[in-house]
Coordinates of C-alpha atoms in Angstrom, one line a residue:
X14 CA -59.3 -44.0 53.0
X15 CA -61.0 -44.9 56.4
X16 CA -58.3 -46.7 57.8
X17 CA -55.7 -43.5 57.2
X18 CA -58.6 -41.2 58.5
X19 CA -58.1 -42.9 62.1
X20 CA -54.4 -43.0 61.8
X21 CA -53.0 -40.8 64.6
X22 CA -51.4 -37.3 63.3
X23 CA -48.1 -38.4 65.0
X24 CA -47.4 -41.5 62.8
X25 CA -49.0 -40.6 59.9
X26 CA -45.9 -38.1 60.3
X27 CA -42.9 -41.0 61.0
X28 CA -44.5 -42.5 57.8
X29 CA -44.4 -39.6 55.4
X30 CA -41.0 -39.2 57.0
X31 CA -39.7 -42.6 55.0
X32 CA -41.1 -41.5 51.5
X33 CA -38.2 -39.8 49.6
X34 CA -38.8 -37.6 46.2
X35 CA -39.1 -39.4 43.1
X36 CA -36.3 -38.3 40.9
X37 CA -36.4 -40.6 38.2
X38 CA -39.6 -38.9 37.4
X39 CA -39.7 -35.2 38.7
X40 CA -42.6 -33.0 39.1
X41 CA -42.4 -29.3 39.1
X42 CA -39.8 -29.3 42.4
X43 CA -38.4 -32.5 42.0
X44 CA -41.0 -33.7 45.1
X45 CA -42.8 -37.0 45.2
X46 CA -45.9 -37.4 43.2
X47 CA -47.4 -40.1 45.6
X48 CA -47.1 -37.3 48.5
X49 CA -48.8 -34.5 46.2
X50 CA -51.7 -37.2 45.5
X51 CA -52.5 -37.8 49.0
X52 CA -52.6 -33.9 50.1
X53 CA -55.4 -33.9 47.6
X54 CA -57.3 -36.1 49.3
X55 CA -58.3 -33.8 52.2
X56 CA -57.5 -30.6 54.0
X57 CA -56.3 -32.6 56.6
X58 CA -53.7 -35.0 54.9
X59 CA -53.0 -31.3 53.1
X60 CA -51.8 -30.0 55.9
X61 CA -49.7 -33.1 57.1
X62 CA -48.1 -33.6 53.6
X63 CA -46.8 -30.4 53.1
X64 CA -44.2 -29.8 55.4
X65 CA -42.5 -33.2 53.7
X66 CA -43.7 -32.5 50.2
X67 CA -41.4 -29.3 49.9
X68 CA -38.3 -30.3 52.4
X69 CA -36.3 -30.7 49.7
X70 CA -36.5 -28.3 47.0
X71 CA -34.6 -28.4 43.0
X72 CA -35.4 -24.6 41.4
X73 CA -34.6 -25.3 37.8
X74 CA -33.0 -22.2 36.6
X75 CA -31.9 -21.9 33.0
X76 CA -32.3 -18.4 32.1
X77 CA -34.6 -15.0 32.9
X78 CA -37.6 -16.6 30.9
X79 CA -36.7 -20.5 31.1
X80 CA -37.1 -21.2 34.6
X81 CA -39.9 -22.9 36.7
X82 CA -42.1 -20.6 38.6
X83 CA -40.9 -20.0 42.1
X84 CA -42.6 -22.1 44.9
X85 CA -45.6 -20.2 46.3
X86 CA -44.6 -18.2 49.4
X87 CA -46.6 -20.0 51.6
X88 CA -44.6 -22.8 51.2
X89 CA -41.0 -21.3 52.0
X90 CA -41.7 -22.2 56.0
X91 CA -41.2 -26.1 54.6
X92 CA -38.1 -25.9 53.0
X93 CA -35.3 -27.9 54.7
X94 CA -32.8 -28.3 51.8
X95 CA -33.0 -26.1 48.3
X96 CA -31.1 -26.9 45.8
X97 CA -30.6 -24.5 42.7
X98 CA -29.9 -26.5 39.6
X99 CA -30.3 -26.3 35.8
X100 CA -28.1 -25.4 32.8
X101 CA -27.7 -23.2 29.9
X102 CA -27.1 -22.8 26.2
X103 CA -25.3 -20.3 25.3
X104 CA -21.5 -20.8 25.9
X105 CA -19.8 -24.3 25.5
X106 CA -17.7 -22.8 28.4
X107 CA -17.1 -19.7 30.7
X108 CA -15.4 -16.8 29.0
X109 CA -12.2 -15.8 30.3
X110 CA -13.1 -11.8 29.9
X111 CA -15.7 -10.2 31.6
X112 CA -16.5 -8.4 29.1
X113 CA -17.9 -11.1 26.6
X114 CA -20.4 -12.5 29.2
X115 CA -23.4 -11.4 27.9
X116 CA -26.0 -8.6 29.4
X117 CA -28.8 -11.3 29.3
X118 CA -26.2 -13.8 31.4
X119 CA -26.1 -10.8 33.4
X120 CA -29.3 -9.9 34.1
X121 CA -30.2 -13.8 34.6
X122 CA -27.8 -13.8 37.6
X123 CA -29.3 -10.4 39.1
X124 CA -32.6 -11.8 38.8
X125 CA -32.3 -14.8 40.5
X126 CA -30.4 -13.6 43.3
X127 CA -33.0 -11.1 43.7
X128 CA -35.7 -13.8 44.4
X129 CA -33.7 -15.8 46.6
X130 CA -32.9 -12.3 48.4
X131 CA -36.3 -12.4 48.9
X132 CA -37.1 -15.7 49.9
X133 CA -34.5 -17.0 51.8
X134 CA -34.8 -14.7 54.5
X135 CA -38.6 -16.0 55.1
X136 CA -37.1 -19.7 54.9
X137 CA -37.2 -20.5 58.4
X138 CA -36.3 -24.0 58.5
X139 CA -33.7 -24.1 55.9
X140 CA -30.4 -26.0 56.5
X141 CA -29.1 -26.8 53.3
X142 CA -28.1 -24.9 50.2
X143 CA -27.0 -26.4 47.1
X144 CA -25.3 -24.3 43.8
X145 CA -25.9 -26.7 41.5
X146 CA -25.8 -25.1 38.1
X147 CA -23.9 -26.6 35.2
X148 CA -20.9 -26.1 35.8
X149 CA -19.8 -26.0 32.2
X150 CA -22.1 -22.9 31.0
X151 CA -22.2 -21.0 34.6
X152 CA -19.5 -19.6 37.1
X153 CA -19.4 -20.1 40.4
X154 CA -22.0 -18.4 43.0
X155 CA -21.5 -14.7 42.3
X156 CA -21.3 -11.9 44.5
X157 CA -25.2 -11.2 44.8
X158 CA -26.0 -14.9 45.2
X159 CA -24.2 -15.3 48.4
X160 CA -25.0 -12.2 49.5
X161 CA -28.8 -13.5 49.4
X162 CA -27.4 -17.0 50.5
X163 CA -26.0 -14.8 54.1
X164 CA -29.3 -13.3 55.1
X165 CA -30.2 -16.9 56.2
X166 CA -30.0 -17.5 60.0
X167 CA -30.6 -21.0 59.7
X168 CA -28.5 -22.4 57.2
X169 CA -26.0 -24.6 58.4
X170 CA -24.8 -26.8 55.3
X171 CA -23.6 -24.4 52.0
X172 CA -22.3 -27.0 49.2
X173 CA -20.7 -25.5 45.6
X174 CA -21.1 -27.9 42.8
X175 CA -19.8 -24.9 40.0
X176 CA -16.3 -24.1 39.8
X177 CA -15.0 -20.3 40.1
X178 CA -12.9 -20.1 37.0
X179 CA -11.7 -16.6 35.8
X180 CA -9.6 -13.7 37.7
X181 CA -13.1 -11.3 37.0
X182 CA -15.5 -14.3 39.4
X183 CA -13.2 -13.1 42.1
X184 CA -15.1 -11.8 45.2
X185 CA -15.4 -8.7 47.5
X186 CA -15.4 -9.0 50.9
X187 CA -18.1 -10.9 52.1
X188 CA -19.7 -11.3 55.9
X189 CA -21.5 -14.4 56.5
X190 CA -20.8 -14.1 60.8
X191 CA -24.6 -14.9 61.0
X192 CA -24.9 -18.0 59.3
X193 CA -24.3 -20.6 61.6
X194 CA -22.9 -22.9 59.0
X195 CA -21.4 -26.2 60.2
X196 CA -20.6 -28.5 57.0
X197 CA -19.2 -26.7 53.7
X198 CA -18.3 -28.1 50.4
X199 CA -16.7 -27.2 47.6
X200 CA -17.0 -30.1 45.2
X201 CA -15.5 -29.6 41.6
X202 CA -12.3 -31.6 42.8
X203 CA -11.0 -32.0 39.2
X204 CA -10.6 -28.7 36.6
X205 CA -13.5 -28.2 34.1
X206 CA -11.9 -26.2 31.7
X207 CA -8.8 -28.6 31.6
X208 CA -11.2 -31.6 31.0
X209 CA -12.5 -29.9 28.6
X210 CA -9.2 -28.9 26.7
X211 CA -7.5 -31.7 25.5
X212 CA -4.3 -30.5 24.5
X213 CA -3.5 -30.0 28.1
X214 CA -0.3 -32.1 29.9
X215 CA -2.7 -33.3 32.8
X216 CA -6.5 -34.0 32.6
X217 CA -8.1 -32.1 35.4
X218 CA -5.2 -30.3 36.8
X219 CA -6.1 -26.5 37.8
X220 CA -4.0 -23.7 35.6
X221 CA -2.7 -21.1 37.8
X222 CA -5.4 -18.3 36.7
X223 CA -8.4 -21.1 38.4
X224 CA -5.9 -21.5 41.6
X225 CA -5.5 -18.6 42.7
X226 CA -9.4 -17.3 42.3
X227 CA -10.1 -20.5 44.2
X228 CA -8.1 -19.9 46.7
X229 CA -9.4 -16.0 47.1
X230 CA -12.9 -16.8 47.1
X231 CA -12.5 -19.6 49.6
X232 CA -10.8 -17.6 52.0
X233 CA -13.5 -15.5 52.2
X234 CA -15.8 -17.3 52.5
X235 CA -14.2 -19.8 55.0
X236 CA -12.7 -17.1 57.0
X237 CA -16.2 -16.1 58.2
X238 CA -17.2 -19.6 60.1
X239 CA -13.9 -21.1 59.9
X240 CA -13.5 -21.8 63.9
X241 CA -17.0 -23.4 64.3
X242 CA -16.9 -25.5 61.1
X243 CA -17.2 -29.7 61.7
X244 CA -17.0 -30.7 58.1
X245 CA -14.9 -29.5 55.0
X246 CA -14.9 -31.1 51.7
X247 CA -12.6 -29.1 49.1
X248 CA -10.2 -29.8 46.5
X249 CA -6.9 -31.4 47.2
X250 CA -5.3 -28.6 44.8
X251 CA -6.3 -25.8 46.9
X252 CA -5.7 -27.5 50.5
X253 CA -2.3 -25.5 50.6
X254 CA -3.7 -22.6 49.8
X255 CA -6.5 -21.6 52.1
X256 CA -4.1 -20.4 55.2
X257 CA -6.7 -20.9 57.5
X258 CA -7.3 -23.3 60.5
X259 CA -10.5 -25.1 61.3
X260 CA -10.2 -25.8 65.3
X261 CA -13.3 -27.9 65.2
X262 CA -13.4 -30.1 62.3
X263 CA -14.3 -33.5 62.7
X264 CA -14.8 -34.4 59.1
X265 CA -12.6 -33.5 56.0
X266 CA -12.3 -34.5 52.5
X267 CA -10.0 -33.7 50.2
X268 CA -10.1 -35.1 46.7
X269 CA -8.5 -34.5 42.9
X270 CA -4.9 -34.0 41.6
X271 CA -2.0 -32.9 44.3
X272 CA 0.7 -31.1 43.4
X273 CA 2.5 -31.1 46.8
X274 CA 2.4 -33.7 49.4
X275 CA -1.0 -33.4 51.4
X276 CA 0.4 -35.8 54.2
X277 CA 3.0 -33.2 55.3
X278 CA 2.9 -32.4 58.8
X279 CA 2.4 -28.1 57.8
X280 CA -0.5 -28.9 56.4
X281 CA -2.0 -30.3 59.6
X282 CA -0.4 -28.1 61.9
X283 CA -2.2 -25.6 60.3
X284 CA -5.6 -26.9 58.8
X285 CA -6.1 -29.0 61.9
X286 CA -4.4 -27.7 64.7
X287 CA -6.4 -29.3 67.1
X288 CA -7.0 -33.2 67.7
X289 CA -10.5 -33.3 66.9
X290 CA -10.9 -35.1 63.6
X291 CA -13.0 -38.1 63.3
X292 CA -13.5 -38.4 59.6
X293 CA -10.6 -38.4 57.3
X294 CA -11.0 -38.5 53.4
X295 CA -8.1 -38.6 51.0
X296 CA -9.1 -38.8 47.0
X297 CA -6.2 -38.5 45.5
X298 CA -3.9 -38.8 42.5
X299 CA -1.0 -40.1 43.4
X300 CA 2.0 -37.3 43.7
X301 CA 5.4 -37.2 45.6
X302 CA 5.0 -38.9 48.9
X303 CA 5.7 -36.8 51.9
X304 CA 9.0 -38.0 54.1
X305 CA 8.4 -37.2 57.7
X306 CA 10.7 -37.0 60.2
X307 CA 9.8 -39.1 63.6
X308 CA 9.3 -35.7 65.0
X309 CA 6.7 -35.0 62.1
X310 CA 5.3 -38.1 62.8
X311 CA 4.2 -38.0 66.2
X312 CA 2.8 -34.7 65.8
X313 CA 0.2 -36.2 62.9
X314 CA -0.3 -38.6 65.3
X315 CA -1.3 -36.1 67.8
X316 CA -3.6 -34.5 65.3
X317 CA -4.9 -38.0 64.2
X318 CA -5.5 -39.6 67.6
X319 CA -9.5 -39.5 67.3
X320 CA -9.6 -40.8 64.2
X321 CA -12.0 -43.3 63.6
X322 CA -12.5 -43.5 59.6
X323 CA -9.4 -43.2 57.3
X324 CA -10.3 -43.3 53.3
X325 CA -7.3 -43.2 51.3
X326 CA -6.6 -43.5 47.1
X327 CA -3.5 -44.9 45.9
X328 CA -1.8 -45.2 49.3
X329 CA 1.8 -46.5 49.4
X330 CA 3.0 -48.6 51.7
X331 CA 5.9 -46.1 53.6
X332 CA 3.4 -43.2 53.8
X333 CA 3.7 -41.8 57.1
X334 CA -0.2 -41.7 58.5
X335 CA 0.2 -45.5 58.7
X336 CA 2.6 -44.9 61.5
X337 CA 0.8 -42.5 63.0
X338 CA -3.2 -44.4 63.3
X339 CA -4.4 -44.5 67.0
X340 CA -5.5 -48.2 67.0
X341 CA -9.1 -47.4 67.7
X342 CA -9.7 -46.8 64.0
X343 CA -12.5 -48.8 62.7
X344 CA -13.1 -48.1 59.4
X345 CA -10.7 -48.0 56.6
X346 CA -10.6 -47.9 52.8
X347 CA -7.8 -48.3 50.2
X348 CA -9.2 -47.8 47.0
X349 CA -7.9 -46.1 43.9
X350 CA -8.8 -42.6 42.8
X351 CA -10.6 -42.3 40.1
X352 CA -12.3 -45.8 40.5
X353 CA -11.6 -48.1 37.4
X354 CA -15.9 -48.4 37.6
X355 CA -18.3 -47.7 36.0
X356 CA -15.6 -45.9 34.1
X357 CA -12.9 -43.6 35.3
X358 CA -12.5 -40.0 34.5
X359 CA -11.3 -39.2 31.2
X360 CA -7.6 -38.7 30.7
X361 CA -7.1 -39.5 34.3
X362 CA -4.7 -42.5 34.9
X363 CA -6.2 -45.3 37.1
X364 CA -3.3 -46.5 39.3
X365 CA -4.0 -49.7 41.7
X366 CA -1.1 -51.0 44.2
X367 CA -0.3 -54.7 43.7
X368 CA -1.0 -57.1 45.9
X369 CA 2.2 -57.1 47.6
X370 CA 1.8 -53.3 48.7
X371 CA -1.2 -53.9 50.2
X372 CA -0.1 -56.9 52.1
X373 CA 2.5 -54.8 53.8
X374 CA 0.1 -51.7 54.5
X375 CA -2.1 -54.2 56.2
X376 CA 0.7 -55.7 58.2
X377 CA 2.2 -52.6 59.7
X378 CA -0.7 -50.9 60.4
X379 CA -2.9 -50.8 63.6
X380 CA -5.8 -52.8 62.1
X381 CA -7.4 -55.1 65.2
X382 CA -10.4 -53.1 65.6
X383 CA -11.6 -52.6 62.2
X384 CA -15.0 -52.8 61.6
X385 CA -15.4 -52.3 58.1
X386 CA -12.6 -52.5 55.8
X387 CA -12.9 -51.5 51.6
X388 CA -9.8 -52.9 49.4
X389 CA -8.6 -52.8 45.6
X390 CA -5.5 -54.1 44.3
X391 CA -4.2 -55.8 41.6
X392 CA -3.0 -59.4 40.9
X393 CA 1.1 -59.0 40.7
X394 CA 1.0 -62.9 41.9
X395 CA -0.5 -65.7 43.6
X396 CA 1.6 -65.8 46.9
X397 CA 0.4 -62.1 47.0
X398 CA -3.4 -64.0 47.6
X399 CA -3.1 -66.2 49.2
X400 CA -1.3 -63.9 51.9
X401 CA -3.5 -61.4 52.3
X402 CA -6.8 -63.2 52.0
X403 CA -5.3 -65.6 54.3
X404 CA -4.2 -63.2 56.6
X405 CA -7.4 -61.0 57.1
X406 CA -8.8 -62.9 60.3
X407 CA -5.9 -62.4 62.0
X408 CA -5.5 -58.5 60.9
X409 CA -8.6 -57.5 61.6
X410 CA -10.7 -59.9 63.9
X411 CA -13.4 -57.9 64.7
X412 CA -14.5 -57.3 60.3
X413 CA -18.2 -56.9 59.9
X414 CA -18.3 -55.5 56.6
X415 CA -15.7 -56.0 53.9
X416 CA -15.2 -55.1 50.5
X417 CA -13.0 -56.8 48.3
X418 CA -11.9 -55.8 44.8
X419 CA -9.1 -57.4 42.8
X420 CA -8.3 -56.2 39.1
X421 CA -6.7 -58.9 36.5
X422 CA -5.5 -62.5 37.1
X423 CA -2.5 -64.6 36.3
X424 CA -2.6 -65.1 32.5
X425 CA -5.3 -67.7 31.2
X426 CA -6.4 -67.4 34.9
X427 CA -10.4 -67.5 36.0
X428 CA -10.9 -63.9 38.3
X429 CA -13.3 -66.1 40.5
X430 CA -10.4 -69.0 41.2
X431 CA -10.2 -66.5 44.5
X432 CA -13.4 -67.0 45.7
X433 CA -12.7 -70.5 46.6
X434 CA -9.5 -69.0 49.3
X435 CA -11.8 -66.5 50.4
X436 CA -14.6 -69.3 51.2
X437 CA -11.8 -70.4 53.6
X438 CA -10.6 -67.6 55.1
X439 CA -14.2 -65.7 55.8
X440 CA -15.0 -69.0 57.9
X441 CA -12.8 -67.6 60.6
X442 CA -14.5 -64.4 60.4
X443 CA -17.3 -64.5 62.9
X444 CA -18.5 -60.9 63.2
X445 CA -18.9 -60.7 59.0
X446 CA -22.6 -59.2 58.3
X447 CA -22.0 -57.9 54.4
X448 CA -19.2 -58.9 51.8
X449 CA -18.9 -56.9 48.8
X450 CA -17.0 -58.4 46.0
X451 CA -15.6 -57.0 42.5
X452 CA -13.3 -59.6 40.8
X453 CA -14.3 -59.1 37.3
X454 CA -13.8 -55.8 36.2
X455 CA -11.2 -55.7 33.2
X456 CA -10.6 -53.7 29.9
X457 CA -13.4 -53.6 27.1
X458 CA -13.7 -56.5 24.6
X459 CA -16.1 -58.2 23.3
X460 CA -14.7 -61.9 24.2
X461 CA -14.5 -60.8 28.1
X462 CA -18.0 -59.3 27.8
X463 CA -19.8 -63.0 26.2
X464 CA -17.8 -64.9 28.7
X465 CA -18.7 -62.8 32.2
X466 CA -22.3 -63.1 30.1
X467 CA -22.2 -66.7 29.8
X468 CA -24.5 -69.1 31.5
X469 CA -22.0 -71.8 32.8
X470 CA -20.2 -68.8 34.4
X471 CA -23.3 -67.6 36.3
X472 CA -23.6 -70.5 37.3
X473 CA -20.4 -71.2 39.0
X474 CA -20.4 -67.9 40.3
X475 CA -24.0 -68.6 42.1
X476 CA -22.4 -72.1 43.1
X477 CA -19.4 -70.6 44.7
X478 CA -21.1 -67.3 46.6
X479 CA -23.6 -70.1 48.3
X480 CA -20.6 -71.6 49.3
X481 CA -19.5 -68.6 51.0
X482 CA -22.8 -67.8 52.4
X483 CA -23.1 -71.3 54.2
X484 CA -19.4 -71.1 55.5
X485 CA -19.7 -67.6 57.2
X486 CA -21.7 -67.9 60.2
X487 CA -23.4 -64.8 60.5
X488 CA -23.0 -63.4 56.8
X489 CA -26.7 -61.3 56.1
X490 CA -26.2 -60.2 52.3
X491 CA -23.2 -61.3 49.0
X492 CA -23.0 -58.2 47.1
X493 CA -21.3 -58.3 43.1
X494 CA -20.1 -56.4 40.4
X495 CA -21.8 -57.6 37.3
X496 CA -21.8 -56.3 34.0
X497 CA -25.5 -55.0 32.8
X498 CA -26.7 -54.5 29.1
X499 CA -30.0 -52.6 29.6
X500 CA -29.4 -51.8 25.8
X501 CA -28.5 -53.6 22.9
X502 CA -24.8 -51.6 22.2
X503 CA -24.2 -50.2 25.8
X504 CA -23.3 -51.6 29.0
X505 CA -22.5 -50.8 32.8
X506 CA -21.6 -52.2 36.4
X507 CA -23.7 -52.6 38.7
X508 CA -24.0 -54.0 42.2
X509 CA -26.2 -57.1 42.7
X510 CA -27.3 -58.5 45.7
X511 CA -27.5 -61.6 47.1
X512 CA -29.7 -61.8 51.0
X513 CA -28.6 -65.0 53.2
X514 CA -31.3 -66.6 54.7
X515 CA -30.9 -68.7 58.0
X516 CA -32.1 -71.7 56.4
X517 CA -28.6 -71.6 54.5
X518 CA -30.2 -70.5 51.1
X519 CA -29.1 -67.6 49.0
X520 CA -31.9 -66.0 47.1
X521 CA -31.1 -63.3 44.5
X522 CA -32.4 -59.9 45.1
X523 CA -32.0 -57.1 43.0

């Protein structure tokens, strides 16, 4: 320990900064146990461990009994981010009535908000708090709990991982004026109840009993930082709902089923009246498209016109934000929602545009100063390849990191046949630093599973990456979706990783 003992206090801080927690293995708070064994070394690497050993804080909260002891309070000063997680057993799902939650359900909520009453007050660097409870076997953040949550004067990120549910979850009028909260999600973007039921017409879709005590409790909560706020993230459902505007957001999000075009231009007039977005998200499932008027249209232009990242799911090639990008947009992603991978959320139809759609989105858009660009569609024919990948240089010249999926091939077909047009067209790419490619994902079976498994096929899969990799000038790292058996009757996608090396040599790095 002599050389750490001379180590400056200043960068003995930039290097603690760059351990994260180990969650694969949690301690009591979910904080790294290399960190707590070197603030037991000495007072001194004590006191410089500690304000990075409880940053970020997991409370695992089951019931009045079952939870982990509260951290001490002369730690609270530390905490950056809590996060208030854990799960229950009593109730495969919410009850409908008030009345049948139990007193001990109760009594659980009181008591916890009572100790964050008490704590978060004294939490002096907190800026992030997370509801993370099951959201199966709890409701939503209850009256008390955001009460506690608004005696923070720090906090400026609130995220809600539980859905509200039931008509008797709905809230009384809340103040949160002091909270200086900047970012706010809302994150069950698909029902839990109807994902659970599976008698119901459409897998995740909201009933009207969940929309409408949404759309209550949002209000007010929004209402109360709603003309400071810079990033939203809610569900798509609810979007037409809130009736409120957000003068200064720069990021939103918006993601599960839709049952009314989320493109019209009322929607921005009055979410976003102002042109100060920089971060659009669309997550979608497909509904009705939205038919503007060229009137409508300029004025989602005006609204869009500092936009610099656009992700949208199962786009269609006359959708009206294609007309209406500034041409300074430099990041943009088509991809389906759900994605096909690992595997897609249950019930949910997967639906990915052909090839032909996508060739005419990329055409008609204002695509010259893309920077990174994120793609899925699927085969519907080989003139459909060859002109897009043909045609990416010349869309978007300035690409430094794409990502490329394809789903299905022309029958009796090879998925990686494409790889050898792509080797041509990415030579013209200059700026290209990362590819990302996923040409292999298909339906289950067993055949498809021994042959992507195979050793000839690794082989000309390495062969025909390298290829790429020496063609593309400036290419750094080949990334690919491969199919993983870590056991003997289960599998799983995951990305692998090829780095480039400048003597032309691709080495595998997982």
């Amino acid at each position: 320990m002599t050389d750490l003992d001379i180590v400056d206090d200043d960068v003995m801080s930039v290097i603690l900064s760059f351990v994260e927690p180990d969650v694969l293995q949690p301690s009591l708070y979910l904080v790294a146990r290399s960190l707590k064994a070197l603030a037991s070394v000495s007072w001194r690497f004590r006191r410089l461990c500690l304000p990075w050993l409880y940053r970020d804080v997991a409370w695992f909260w089951k019931d009045v009994d079952g939870h982990f002891q509260f951290i001490p309070e002369s730690l609270w000063i530390y905490v950056r981010k809590f996060r208030l997680t854990g799960s229950s057993r009593r109730y495969p799902h919410i009850p409908r009535r008030r009345d049948v939650f139990l007193d001990s359900e109760d009594l659980a909520s009181r008591v916890l908000a009572e100790q964050l009453a008490v704590a978060i007050p004294r939490m002096t660097g907190l800026r992030e708090f997370c509801f993370d409870l099951e959201a199966t076997y709890w409701p939503g953040p209850w009256q008390s709990l955001l009460e506690s949550i608004a005696l923070s004067r720090t906090l400026e990120s609130l995220e809600i991982n539980g859905q509200w549910r039931c008509q008797w979850e709905a809230l009384l009028p809340l103040s949160m004026n002091q909270v200086p909260i900047r970012r706010f999600r809302y994150s069950p973007y698909l029902s839990t109840l109807s994902r659970l039921d599976h008698q119901v017409a459409v897998q995740g879709m909201r009933d009207v009993e969940e929309r409408q005590v949404e759309a209550h409790n949002l209000r007010l909560l929004l209402s109360s930082f709603c003309e400071t706020l810079n990033i939203l993230e809610i569900p798509a459902e609810l979007a037409n709902d809130l009736s409120l505007s957000f003068p200064s957001l720069t990021e939103l999000t918006m993601c599960g089923h839709s049952p009314l075009p989320v493109l019209s231009s009322s929607l921005w007039s009055e979410i976003v009246p102002e042109a100060t977005l920089r971060v659009l998200d669309f997550g979608v499932v497909r509904s009705s498209g939205a038919h503007m008027s060229s009137g409508q249209v300029s004025l989602l232009a005006r609204n869009l016109s500092h936009l610099h990242t656009l992700i949208l799911s199962n786009a269609l090639p006359n959708d009206a934000i294609f007309r209406a990008l500034p041409s300074e947009l430099s990041h943009l992603s088509l991809n389906p929602y759900p994605l096909p991978y690992p595997r897609p959320e249950a019930g949910i139809p997967v639906k990915i545009m052909p090839g032909a759609a996508l060739v005419r989105i990329l055409t008609i858009g204002k695509f010259a100063n893309l920077k990174t660009l994120s793609i899925s569609y699927r085969w519907d024919s080989n003139e459909s390849d060859i002109s897009l990948i043909n045609s990416l240089h010349d869309i978007c010249p300035q690409l430094v990191h794409l990502e490329f999926s394809r789903y299905g091939t022309q029958p009796g077909g090879d998925p990686l046949d494409v790889l050898i047009l792509l080797q041509t067209s990415l030579r013209r790419s200059v700026h290209l630093r990362t590819l990302r490619l996923n040409l292999e994902n298909a339906p289950a079976s067993p055949s498809l599973f021994e042959s992507l498994h195979a050793n000839d096929r690794s082989a000309k899969r390495h062969s025909l990456l390298r290829d790429i990799a020496i063609g593309s000038t400036r290419l750094h790292s080949i990334s690919y979706l491969l199919l993983d058996f870590p056991f003997k009757c289960s599998f799983d996608w995951v990305w692998v990783t090829w780095d480039v090396r400048d003597n032309d040599s691709v080495r595998l790095n997982f």
